[in-house]
XYZ file of C-alpha atoms in Angstrom:
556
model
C 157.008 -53.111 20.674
C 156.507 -55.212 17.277
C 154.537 -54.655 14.229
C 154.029 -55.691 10.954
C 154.247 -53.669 7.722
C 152.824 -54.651 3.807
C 154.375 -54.437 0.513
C 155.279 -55.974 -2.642
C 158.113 -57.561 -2.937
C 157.427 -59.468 -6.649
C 154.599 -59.316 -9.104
C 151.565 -57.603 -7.484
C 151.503 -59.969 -4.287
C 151.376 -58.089 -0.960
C 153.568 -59.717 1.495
C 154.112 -58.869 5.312
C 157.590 -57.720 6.957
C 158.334 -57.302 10.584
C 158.636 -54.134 12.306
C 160.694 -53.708 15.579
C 159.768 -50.075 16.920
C 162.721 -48.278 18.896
C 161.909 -45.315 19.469
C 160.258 -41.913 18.061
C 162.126 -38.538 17.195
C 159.825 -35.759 18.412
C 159.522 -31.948 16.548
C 161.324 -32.912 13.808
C 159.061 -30.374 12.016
C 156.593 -28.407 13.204
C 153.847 -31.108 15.029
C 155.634 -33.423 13.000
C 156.796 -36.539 14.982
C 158.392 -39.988 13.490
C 158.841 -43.462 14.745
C 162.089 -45.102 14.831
C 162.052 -49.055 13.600
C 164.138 -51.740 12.737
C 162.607 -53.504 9.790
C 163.222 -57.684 9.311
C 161.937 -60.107 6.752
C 161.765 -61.471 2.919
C 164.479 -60.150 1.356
C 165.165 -56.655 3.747
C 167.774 -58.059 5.760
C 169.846 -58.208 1.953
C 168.215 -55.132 0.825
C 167.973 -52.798 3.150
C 165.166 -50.341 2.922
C 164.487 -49.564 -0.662
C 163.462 -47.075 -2.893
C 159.484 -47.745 -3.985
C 158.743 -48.790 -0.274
C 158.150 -45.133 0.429
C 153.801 -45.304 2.227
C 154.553 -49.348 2.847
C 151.321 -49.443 5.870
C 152.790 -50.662 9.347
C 150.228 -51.866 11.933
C 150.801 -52.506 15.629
C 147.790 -55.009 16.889
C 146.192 -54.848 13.563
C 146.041 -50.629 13.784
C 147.339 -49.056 11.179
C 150.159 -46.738 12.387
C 151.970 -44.929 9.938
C 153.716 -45.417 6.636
C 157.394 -46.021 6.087
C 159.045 -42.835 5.366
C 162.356 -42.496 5.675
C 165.777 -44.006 6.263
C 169.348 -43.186 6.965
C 171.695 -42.584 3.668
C 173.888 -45.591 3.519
C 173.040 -47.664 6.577
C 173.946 -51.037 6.914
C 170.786 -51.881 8.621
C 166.845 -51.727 7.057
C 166.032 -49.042 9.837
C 163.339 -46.593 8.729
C 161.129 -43.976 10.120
C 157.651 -44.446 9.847
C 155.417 -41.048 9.309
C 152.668 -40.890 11.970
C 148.896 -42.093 10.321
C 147.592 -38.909 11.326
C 150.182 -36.442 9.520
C 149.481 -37.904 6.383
C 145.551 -37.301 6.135
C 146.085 -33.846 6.620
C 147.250 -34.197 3.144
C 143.573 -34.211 2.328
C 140.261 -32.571 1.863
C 141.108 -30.013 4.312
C 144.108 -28.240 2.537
C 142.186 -28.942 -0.703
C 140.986 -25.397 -0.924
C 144.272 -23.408 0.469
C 146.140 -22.344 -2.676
C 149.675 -23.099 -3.728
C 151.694 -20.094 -4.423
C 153.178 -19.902 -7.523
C 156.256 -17.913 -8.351
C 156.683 -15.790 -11.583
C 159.113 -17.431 -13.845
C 161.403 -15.391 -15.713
C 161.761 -15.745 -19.396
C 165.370 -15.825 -18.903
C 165.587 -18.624 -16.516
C 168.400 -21.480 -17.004
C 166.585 -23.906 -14.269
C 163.046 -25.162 -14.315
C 163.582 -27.046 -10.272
C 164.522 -23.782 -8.735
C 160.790 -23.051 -7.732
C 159.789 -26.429 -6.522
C 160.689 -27.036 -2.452
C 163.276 -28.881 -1.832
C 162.673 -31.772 0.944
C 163.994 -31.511 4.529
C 165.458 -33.780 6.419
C 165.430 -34.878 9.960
C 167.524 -35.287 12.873
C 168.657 -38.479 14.375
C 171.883 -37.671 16.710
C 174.453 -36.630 14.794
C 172.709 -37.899 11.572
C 169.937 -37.134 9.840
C 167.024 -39.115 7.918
C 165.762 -38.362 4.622
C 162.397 -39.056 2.832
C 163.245 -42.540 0.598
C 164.281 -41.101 -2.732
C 161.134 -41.784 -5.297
C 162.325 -43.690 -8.230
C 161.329 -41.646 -11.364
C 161.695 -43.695 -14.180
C 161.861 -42.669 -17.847
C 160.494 -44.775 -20.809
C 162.117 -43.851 -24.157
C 164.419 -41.075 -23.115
C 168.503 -41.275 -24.038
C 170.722 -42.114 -21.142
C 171.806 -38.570 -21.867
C 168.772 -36.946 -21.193
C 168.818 -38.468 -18.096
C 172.364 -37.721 -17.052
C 171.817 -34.000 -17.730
C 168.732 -33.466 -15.612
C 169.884 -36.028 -12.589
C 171.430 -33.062 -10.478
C 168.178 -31.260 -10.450
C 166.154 -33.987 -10.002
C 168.214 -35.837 -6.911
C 168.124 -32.169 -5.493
C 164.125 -32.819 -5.391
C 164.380 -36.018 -3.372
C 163.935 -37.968 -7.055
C 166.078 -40.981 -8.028
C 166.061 -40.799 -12.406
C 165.946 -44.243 -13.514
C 165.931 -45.957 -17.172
C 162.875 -47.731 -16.913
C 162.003 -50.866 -19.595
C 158.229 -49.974 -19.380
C 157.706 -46.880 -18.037
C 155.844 -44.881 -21.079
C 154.452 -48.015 -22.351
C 150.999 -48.094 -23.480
C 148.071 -48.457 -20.704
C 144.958 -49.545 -21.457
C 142.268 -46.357 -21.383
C 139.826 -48.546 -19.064
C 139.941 -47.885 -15.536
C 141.028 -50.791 -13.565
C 138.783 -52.401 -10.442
C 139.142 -50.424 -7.219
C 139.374 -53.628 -5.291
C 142.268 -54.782 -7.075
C 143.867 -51.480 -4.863
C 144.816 -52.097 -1.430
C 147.385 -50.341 1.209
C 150.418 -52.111 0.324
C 149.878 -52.487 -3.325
C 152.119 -50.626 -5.463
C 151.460 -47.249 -7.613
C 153.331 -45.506 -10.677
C 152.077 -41.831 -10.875
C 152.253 -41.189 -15.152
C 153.103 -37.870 -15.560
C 153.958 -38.673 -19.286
C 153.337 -41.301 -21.687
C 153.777 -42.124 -25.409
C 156.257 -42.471 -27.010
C 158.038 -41.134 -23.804
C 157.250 -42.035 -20.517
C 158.018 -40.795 -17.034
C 156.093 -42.519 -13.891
C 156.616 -42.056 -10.220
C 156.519 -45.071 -8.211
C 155.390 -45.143 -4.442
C 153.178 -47.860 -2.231
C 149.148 -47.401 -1.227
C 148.959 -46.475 2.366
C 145.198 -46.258 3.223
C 142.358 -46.647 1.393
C 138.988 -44.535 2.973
C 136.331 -45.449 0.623
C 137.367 -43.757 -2.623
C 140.534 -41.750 -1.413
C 143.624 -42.946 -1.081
C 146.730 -41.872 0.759
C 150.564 -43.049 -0.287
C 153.730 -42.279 -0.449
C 154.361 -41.280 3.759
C 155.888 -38.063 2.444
C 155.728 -35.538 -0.605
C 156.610 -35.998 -4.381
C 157.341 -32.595 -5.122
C 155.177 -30.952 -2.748
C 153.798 -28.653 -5.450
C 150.307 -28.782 -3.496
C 146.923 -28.951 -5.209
C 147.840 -30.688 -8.567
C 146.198 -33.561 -10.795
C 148.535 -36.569 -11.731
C 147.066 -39.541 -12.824
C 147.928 -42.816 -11.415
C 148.221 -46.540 -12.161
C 148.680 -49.726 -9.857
C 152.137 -51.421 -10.496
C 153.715 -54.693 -10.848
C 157.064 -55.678 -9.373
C 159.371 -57.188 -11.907
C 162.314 -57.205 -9.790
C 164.183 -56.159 -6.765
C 167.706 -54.631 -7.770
C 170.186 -55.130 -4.739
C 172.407 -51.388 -4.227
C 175.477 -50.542 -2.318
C 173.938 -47.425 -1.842
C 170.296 -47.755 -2.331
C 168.215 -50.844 -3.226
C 165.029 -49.936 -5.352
C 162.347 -51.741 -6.863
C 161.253 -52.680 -10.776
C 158.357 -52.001 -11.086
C 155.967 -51.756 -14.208
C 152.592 -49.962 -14.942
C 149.147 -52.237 -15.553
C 146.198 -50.301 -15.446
C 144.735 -47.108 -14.524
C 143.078 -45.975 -11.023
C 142.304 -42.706 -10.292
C 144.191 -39.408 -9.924
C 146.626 -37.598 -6.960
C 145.301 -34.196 -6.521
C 147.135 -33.328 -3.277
C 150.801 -33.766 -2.987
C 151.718 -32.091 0.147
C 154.842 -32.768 2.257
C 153.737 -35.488 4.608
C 151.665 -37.743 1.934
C 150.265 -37.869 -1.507
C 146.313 -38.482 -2.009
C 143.964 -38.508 -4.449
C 140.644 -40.077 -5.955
C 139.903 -43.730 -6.923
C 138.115 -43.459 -10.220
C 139.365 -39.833 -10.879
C 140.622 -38.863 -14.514
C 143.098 -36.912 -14.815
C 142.808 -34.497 -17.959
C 146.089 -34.619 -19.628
C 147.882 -32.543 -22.630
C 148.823 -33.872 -26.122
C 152.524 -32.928 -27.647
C 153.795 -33.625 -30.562
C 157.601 -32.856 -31.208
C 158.656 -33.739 -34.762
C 162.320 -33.395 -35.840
C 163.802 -32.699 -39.277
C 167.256 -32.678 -40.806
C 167.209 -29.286 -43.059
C 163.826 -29.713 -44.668
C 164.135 -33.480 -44.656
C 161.624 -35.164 -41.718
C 163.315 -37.538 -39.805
C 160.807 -38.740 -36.543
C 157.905 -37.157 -35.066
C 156.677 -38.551 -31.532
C 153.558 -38.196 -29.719
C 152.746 -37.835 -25.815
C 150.163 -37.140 -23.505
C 151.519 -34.964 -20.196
C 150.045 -33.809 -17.037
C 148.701 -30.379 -16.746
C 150.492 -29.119 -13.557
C 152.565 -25.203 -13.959
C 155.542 -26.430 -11.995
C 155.917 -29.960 -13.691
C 154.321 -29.237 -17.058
C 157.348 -26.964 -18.647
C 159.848 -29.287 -16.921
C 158.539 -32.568 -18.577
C 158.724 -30.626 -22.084
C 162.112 -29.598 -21.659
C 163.214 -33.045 -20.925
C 161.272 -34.594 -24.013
C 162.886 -31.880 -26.259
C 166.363 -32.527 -24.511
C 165.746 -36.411 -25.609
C 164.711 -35.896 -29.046
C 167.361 -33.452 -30.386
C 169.938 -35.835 -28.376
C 168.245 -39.239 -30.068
C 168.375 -37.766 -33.652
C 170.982 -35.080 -33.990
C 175.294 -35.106 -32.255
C 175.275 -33.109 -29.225
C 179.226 -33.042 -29.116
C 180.483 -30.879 -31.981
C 179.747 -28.164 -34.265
C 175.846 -27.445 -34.453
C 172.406 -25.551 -35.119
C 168.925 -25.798 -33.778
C 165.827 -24.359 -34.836
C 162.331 -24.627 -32.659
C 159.282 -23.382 -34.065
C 155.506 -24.180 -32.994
C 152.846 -23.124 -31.110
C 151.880 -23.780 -27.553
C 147.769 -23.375 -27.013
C 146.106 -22.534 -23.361
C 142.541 -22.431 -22.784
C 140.888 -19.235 -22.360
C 143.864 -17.393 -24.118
C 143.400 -14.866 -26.677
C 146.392 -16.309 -28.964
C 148.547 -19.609 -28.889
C 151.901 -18.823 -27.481
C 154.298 -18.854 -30.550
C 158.117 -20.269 -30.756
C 160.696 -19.207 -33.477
C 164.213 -19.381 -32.011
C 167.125 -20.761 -33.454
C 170.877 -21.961 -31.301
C 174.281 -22.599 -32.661
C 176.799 -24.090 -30.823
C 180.190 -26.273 -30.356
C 178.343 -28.192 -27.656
C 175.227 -27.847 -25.973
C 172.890 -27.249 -28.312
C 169.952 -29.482 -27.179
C 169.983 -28.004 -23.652
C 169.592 -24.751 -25.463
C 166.655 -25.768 -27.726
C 164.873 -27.349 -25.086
C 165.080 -24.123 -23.066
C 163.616 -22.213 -25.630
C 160.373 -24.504 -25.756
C 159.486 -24.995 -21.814
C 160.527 -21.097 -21.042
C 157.690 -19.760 -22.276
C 155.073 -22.593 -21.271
C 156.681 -22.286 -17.392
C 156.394 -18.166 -17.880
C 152.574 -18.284 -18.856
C 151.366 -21.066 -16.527
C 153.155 -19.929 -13.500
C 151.892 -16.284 -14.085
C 148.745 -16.260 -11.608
C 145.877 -16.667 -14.483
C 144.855 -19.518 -12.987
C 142.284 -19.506 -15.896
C 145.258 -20.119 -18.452
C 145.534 -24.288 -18.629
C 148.183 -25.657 -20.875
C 145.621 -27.313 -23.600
C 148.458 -28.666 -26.768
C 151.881 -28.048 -27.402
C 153.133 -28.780 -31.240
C 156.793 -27.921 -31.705
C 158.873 -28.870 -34.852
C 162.878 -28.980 -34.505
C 165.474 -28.319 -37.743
C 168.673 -29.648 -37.272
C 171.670 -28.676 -38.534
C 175.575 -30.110 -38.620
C 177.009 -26.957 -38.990
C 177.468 -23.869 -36.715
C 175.103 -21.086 -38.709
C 175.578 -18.043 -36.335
C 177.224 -14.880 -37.414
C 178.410 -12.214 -34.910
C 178.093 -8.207 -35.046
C 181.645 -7.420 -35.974
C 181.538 -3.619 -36.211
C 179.212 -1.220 -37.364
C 179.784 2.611 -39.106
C 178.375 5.558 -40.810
C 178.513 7.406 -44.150
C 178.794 10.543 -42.360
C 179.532 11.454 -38.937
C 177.381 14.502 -38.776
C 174.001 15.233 -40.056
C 171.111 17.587 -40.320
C 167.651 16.927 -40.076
C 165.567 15.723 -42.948
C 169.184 14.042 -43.650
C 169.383 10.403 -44.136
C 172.761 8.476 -42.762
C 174.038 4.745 -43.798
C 174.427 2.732 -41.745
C 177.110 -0.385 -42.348
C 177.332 -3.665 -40.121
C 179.828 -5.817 -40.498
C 179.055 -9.505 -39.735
C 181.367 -12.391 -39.253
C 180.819 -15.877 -39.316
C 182.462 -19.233 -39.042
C 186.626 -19.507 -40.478
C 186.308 -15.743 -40.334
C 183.825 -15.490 -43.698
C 182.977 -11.405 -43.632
C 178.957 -10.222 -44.539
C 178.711 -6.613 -45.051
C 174.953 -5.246 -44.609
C 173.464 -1.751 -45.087
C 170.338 0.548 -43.755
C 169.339 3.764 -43.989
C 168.117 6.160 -41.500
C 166.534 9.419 -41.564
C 166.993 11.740 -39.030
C 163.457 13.526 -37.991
C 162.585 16.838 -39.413
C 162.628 19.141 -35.993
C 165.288 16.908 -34.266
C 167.089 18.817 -31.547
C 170.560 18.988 -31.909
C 173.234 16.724 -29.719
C 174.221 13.235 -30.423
C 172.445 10.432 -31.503
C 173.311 6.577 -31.213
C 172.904 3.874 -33.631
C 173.417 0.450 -31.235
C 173.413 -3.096 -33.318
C 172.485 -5.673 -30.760
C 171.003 -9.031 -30.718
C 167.716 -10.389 -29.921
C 168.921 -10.813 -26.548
C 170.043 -7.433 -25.628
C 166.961 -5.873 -27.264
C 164.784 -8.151 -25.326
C 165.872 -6.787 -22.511
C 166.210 -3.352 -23.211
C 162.788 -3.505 -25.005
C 160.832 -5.305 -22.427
C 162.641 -4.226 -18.948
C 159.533 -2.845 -17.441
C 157.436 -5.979 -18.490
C 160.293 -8.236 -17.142
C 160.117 -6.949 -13.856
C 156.720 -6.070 -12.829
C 153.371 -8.642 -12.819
C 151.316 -8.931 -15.496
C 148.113 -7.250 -15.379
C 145.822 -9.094 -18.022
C 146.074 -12.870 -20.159
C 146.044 -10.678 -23.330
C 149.352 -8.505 -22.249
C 151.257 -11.498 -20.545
C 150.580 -14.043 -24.432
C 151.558 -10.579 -26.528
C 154.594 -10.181 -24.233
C 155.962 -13.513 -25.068
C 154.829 -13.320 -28.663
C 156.446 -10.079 -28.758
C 160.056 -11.574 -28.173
C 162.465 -10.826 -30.790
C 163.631 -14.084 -32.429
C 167.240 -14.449 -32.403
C 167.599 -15.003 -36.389
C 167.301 -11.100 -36.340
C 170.055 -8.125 -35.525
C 168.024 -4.979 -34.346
C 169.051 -1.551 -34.674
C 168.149 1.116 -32.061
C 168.237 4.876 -32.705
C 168.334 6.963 -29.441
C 169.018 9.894 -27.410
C 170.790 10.365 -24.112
C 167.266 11.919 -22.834
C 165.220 10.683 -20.151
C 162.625 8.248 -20.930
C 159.726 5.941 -19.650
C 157.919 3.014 -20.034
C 154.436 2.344 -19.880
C 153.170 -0.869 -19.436
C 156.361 -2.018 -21.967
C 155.457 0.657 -24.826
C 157.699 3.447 -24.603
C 157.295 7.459 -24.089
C 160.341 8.581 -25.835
C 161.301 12.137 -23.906
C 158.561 13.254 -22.455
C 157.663 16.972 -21.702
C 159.048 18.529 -18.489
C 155.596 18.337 -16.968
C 154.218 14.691 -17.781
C 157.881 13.533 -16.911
C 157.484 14.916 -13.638
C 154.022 13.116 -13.180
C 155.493 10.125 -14.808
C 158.773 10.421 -12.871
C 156.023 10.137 -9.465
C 153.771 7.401 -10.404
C 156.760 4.135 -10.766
C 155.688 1.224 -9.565
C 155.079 -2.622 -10.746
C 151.301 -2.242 -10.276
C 151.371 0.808 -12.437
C 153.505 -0.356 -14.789
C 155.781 2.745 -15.142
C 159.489 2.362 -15.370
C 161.840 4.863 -16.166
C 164.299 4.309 -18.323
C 168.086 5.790 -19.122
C 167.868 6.289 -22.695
C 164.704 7.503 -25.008
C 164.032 5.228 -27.939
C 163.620 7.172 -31.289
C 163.425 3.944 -33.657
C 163.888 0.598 -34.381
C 165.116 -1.010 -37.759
C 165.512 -4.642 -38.431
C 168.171 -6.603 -40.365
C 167.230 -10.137 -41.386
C 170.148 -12.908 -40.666
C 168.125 -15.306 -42.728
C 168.261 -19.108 -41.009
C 171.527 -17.492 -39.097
C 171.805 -17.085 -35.444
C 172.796 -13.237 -34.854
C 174.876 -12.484 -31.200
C 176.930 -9.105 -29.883
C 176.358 -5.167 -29.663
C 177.845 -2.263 -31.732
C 177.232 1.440 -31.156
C 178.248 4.233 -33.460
C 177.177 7.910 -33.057
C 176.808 11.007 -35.085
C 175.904 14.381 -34.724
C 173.143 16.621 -35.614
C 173.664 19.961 -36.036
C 171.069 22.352 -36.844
C-alpha cells in the first residue's frame, strides 16, 4: 500500500514525499497502534527522516491517515512510524477540562526536568522507535548554556540547538490563517527578546480554527498555553546521526493549549498571554547589560526557561571557570498574591557559580507555581545579578563562650570565629541572656548557616502542603539569605511545630494532645529539640557556610 505525505523541505513551500506502508505495530501503548513505512523522495533518501518532520500529514487515496511520528535511532533507511489520525484528536477538546497534576517542588531541588514525563518508546523486534527528537533552538544563549542543560533536555525527547533566529523579533500582528496548512511548518516561542527559545514541529490537520501537529507530545505537560508561529525553512542540515531542519520564525498564529502525548493542538487566532523579565547584570555596583524577554506562563516550563536565561547571562558577562561570587536580588510578582516573591541570595565558588545563581532565581518561581493555587499566575519577574572576581565566602571556624556555666538572669558571650580565603581570621561577638526562671540542664548555642537553619526552621513547612497563597509567599519570603550566620539557643526538650512557628516545650498535657494530632493536613510536626532563641550575625556582602555548637550549663 502507497501514500503520500507533505512537508517543507525549503522556504515555506509544501512539497509531497512518498510513503510505502509495511506494516503496523499493534498495543504499543495502551489503544495506541502505529504504522510502519518506508519513506522516498526530495532529498529523504540523503537525509533520512529528520528532526522538524515530526506531524508531516500522510494520506492514502487522498485520506488523511496519520502523522509521521517516529523513527528508529540511527537507521540507514528514512523508515518512520506514522501515529494513527485518530490518536492525535484525542489531544483535543475532550481532555481540555481533565486537569494536569502538578507535583510540589521542593525549595531545595537541583533539577527543574525531574517532574516533566519522560517519553516512551516503542517496540519494533528487538528495537525500539522513538518520537523524532523536537529541535529546540535557542536565540542569544552561550554555547555554554546550552551544553549544561543538553542532558536534561535530550532526556525530554528535545534536541538543544543554536539557532541564528530563534528569539528574533516577530511582528505583534497575527498572520492570515490561510497562509496555515497541514504540512506547513510551526516554531512554538516559548521565549523571545533578547533570548529566544522556539520549538519547531509540522501542521497536521487543520478543523476550522484548531489545529493538530506534532504526531506526538512536546513535553506532555497537558493543558498549557504556548504561543505559536508558522516557520520558514532556511536549510536542511545532513547528520550522521540525525538530520534536522533550519528553520526560522515569520509571523504569529494562534496558541497550543493541549500538549498531550500523542499530538499537540491549539487555536488559530489564540493569544497567548505571556510574562515580561528583565535580568540586568552588574560588575560590583558598576551596570554592565540588562536584557529584556517575554516567556510563557506554564508552572513546569516557566521556572525552567528562567533558569536557563540566568545560566546565559552570568556565563555571557562574568568567567565561570575560576575563583567567583554571585549575588541575585529581585522580585518575582504573581497575580492574586498577597506579596511579590522576594530574592536575596548570594554564591561563591571555584567553579560553578552561574548554575548556582540561576538556581536560586527559578527555585522559588517553580515552588510557588507548582504549589496547587491554580489562582497564583506568574505575572513579572525582575532580577538584578552582582558579579564578583573574587571568592567572598567565609566559613564558621569555631565558636566559644566566656563562661561555661551560668545562672539565670546571667548573660554569656558568645565568640565565632570566621575564616575566609588564604586563611584571613574574623573574630565576631554576641551576647545572650539566659531567661529569668530557666530550668536547670544544658543549653546549646549552634552557629549554622542559612542552609542548615532553613531546614531546621522550616522542616514542618518543607514537608507538608501548603494550606493558603498567603502562608506558601511568607514561607519563601521567610528564607534566611545566605549572607547571614544564625545562632540558635536550645534545649534537649521535646518540641513542636505548628504550621512552621514553633511551641518551644510544651506542657505535659498540650504535648500529649499535640504529640496526637501530627499530620501534613494539620500541620503539626514534632520536633527533637525546643527552640529558645534566635540571634543573627551579619556577614555583610559575604557568603556564610558550616555549623558550630558550644554548650554551657545553668545551674540554679
Amino acid at each position: 500500500m502507497r501514500g503520500t505525505g507533505r512537508t517543507i523541505f525549503v522556504g515555506n513551500r509544501i512539497d509531497e514525499f512518498q510513503v510505502e506502508i509495511l506494516g503496523v505495530l499493534d498495543n504499543i501503548g495502551p489503544k495506541e497502534s502505529i504504522i510502519l513505512a518506508r519513506l522516498s523522495g526530495g532529498p529523504l533518501e540523503h537525509t533520512g527522516v529528520m528532526q522538524g518532520m515530526s506531524g508531516s500529514p500522510v494520506y492514502i487515496d487522498g485520506k488523511l491517515v496519520g502523522a509521521v511520528a517516529l523513527a528508529f535511532p540511527f537507521a540507514k533507511d528514512p523508515i518512520a512510524g506514522i501515529r494513527p489520525i485518530e490518536d492525535m484528536v484525542r489531544a483535543s477538546p475532550s481532555l481540555a477540562s481533565v486537569p494536569h497534576q502538578r507535583p510540589l517542588a521542593a525549595l531545595a531541588d537541583k533539577d527543574l526536568t525531574r517532574f516533566l514525563p519522560k517519553p516512551v518508546s516503542a517496540a519494533a523486534g528487538e528495537d525500539r522507535m522513538v518520537d523524532i527528537a523536537t529541535p529546540l533552538s535557542f536565540g542569544g544563549f552561550t554555547r555554554a548554556t546550552l551544553d549544561a542543560f543538553a542532558p536534561q533536555l535530550r532526556a525530554l525527547g528535545l534536541e538543544p540547538r543554536q539557532s541564528i533566529g530563534g528569539g528574533a523579533k516577530i511582528d505583534a500582528a497575527m498572520g492570515n490563517p490561510a497562509d496555515l496548512k497541514p504540512g506547513s511548518m510551526i516554531s512554538l516561542q516559548l521565549m523571545s527578546g533578547d533570548y529566544g527559545v522556539g520549538a519547531e514541529g509540522t501542521v497536521t490537520h487543520i478543523d476550522g480554527t484548531r489545529v493538530y501537529a506534532f504526531g506526538h507530545r512536546f513535553l506532555d505537560v497537558g493543558a498549557t498555553a504556548l504561543p505559536f508561529a508558522r516557520a520558514e525553512v532556511i536549510a536542511l542540515m545532513p547528520n550522521v546521526n540525525t538530520s534536522f531542519k533550519l528553520s526560522n520564525a515569520k509571523e504569529w498564529m494562534g496558541t497550543i493549549n493541549q500538549d498531550r502525548n500523542t499530538a499537540v493542538a491549539g487555536e488559530l487566532g489564540k493569544r497567548a498571554p505571556m510574562v515580561p523579565i528583565t535580568v540586568s547584570i552588574s560588575r560590583g555596583s558598576r551596570p554592565v547589560e540588562s536584557y529584556q524577554m517575554q516567556m510563557v506562563s506554564d508552572p513546569l516550563l516557566s521556572p525552567l526557561l528562567i533558569q536557563m536565561a540566568v545560566y546565559s547571562v552570568i556565563d555571557e558577562t562574568e568567567r565561570t571557570v575560576g575563583a567567583s561570587s554571585i549575588r541575585v536580588t529581585g522580585e518575582i510578582e504573581f497575580q492574586n498574591a498577597p506579596a511579590a516573591v522576594r530574592i536575596n541570595n548570594m554564591f561563591a565558588a571555584d567553579n560553578g557559580s552561574a548554575m548556582q545563581g540561576s538556581l536560586t532565581a527559578a527555585i522559588p518561581v517553580a515552588y510557588v507555581l507548582q504549589s496547587g493555587f491554580n489562582s497564583l499566575q506568574l505575572k513579572k519577574v525582575a532580577l538584578n545579578i552582582e558579579a564578583y572576581d573574587q571568592k567572598k565566602q567565609l566559613s564558621i571556624d569555631g565558636i566559644s563562650v566566656s563562661r561555661r556555666s551560668v545562672r539565670p538572669g546571667e548573660k554569656v558571650r558568645l565568640n565565632i570565629l570566621l575564616t575566609g580565603e588564604n586563611g584571613t581570621e574574623t573574630s565576631r561577638s554576641l551576647e545572650y541572656q539566659v531567661p529569668i526562671g530557666a530550668e536547670p540542664g544544658t543549653l546549646y548555642f549552634t552557629v549554622a548557616d542559612a542552609n542548615t537553619t532553613n531546614l531546621t526552621d522550616f522542616r514542618q513547612i518543607f514537608t507538608s502542603t501548603p494550606h493558603s497563597p498567603g502562608q506558601l509567599i511568607a514561607t519563601v519570603n521567610g528564607l534566611h539569605p545566605n549572607t547571614k550566620a544564625y545562632v540558635r539557643v536550645w534545649r534537649a526538650d521535646p518540641a513542636f511545630q505548628l504550621e512552621g512557628s514553633d511551641l518551644p516545650d510544651p506542657p505535659a498535657s498540650i504535648a500529649l494532645i499535640l504529640a496526637g494530632s501530627q499530620s501534613s493536613l494539620a500541620g503539626i510536626t514534632q520536633t527533637r529539640n525546643s527552640k529558645i532563641g534566635e540571634m543573627e550575625l551579619d556577614g555583610g556582602d559575604m557568603v556564610i557556610s558550616g555549623v558550630k555548637t558550644v554548650q554551657v550549663e545553668i545551674k540554679e
